[in-house]
């Protein structure tokens, strides 16, 4: 384990040697099929126009709507949000990656997105279905997206936070043992996970061997991922953990998972951070809206600079993907 150390010089060098474009943006729809309902999504990609501020689903994004894509052989990165999140949570990270030559796609998971009409996060299906949601997004990007020929399909990355991190572990080969959840059942209203586990076998989480590198940020469920359950993970992993945890995630979760991984992870523990510090800084509008019911989403411990952390977080993710998705192709 290594504690995160900020390195402004390294980040500057990484950013300065990559080509810079602007972020184009398209809203997309993954159509309904036999594996699940239709899914709302957004794609960022390199374009040559000057970005402007546009509002998409309550987020102020810096991008160019429907700008023609430029360049070819762009690595693809897909993003999975946490419970109650949306495809726009990491738009600043996506815009930065698009500026540097990546195509980035994110979705609203149908069963536990804050924008979903069929939201049911207390059903264990909301966890099990998530990897298939992402695989369907990848299928759409590879086979149906109009600019699919611009994607370097051999170099695919993943980013996930919280439940999205759990999703990513499943995608890269992990098989959680749900029975371990019976020792510490979720207690929030409407949660039926343990009731469903006791009722019979839980459907396995699907894997996707097309993913070649993964960024995992503060996954819950550490005891569910045994050494045996993680034995099929073989891709490079950058694993981020909060020092203090929160929202059902403990610091021990990360330690268990990283220890049981068969690959040596690039493990980062963020000093003085809580679970929700992995969400980008809140806008004033969002902070006011959540102040009464969910103040923890926007409240940082004294001395923690969320904005500064996310600048470094984004830069280090870029460095990781450059190493494993760009340089691996040279």
Short mmCIF file of N, CA, C and O in Angstrom, two decimals, residues 18 29 32 83 86 96 116 118 121 135 161 248 269 278 284 290 296 302 307 322:
data_model
loop_
_atom_site.label_atom_id
_atom_site.label_comp_id
_atom_site.label_asym_id
_atom_site.label_seq_id
_atom_site.Cartn_x
_atom_site.Cartn_y
_atom_site.Cartn_z
N UNK A 18 1.06 15.14 -24.40
CA UNK A 18 -0.05 14.59 -25.15
C UNK A 18 -0.66 15.64 -26.06
O UNK A 18 -0.66 16.82 -25.74
N UNK A 29 -28.40 6.76 -26.98
CA UNK A 29 -29.35 5.83 -26.38
C UNK A 29 -28.95 4.42 -26.74
O UNK A 29 -28.89 4.07 -27.93
N UNK A 32 -33.05 -0.94 -26.01
CA UNK A 32 -33.50 -2.10 -25.26
C UNK A 32 -33.19 -3.37 -26.03
O UNK A 32 -33.29 -3.42 -27.26
N UNK A 83 -24.40 4.63 -6.69
CA UNK A 83 -25.84 4.58 -6.47
C UNK A 83 -26.41 5.99 -6.44
O UNK A 83 -25.90 6.86 -5.72
N UNK A 86 -25.34 9.78 -11.87
CA UNK A 86 -25.77 9.90 -13.26
C UNK A 86 -24.55 9.90 -14.17
O UNK A 86 -23.40 9.98 -13.70
N UNK A 96 -11.53 16.17 -19.95
CA UNK A 96 -10.08 16.20 -19.97
C UNK A 96 -9.52 15.03 -20.79
O UNK A 96 -8.60 15.20 -21.60
N UNK A 116 -33.25 7.65 -13.22
CA UNK A 116 -34.02 6.51 -13.71
C UNK A 116 -35.47 6.53 -13.26
O UNK A 116 -35.77 6.86 -12.10
N UNK A 118 -37.24 3.76 -13.25
CA UNK A 118 -37.49 2.43 -12.67
C UNK A 118 -36.48 2.15 -11.55
O UNK A 118 -36.14 1.00 -11.29
N UNK A 121 -32.72 0.67 -6.06
CA UNK A 121 -31.40 0.30 -5.56
C UNK A 121 -31.41 -0.73 -4.44
O UNK A 121 -30.37 -1.32 -4.13
N UNK A 135 -21.39 -3.59 -20.43
CA UNK A 135 -21.07 -4.39 -21.62
C UNK A 135 -21.97 -4.01 -22.79
O UNK A 135 -21.52 -3.98 -23.95
N UNK A 161 -16.85 4.41 -9.58
CA UNK A 161 -16.83 4.87 -8.19
C UNK A 161 -17.95 4.19 -7.41
O UNK A 161 -19.08 4.06 -7.89
N UNK A 248 -21.40 3.15 4.04
CA UNK A 248 -21.30 1.70 3.98
C UNK A 248 -19.97 1.18 3.47
O UNK A 248 -19.77 -0.04 3.40
N UNK A 269 -4.30 5.57 -1.29
CA UNK A 269 -5.17 5.96 -0.18
C UNK A 269 -5.10 7.47 -0.05
O UNK A 269 -4.02 8.03 0.13
N UNK A 278 -14.74 11.45 -3.48
CA UNK A 278 -14.47 11.01 -4.85
C UNK A 278 -15.49 11.57 -5.84
O UNK A 278 -15.29 11.45 -7.05
N UNK A 284 -22.91 25.18 -6.23
CA UNK A 284 -23.71 25.80 -5.18
C UNK A 284 -25.16 25.33 -5.24
O UNK A 284 -25.79 25.07 -4.21
N UNK A 290 -29.02 19.47 -1.54
CA UNK A 290 -28.75 18.29 -0.71
C UNK A 290 -28.44 18.64 0.75
O UNK A 290 -28.21 17.73 1.55
N UNK A 296 -23.68 15.11 3.56
CA UNK A 296 -22.39 14.45 3.43
C UNK A 296 -21.88 14.44 1.99
O UNK A 296 -20.67 14.28 1.75
N UNK A 302 -12.47 19.24 7.61
CA UNK A 302 -11.62 20.42 7.65
C UNK A 302 -10.22 20.09 7.16
O UNK A 302 -9.61 19.11 7.60
N UNK A 307 -11.39 20.19 -4.55
CA UNK A 307 -11.06 20.67 -5.89
C UNK A 307 -9.61 20.32 -6.26
O UNK A 307 -9.34 19.85 -7.37
N UNK A 322 -2.76 6.42 -20.11
CA UNK A 322 -1.73 6.61 -21.14
C UNK A 322 -0.75 5.44 -21.13
O UNK A 322 -0.38 4.92 -22.18
#
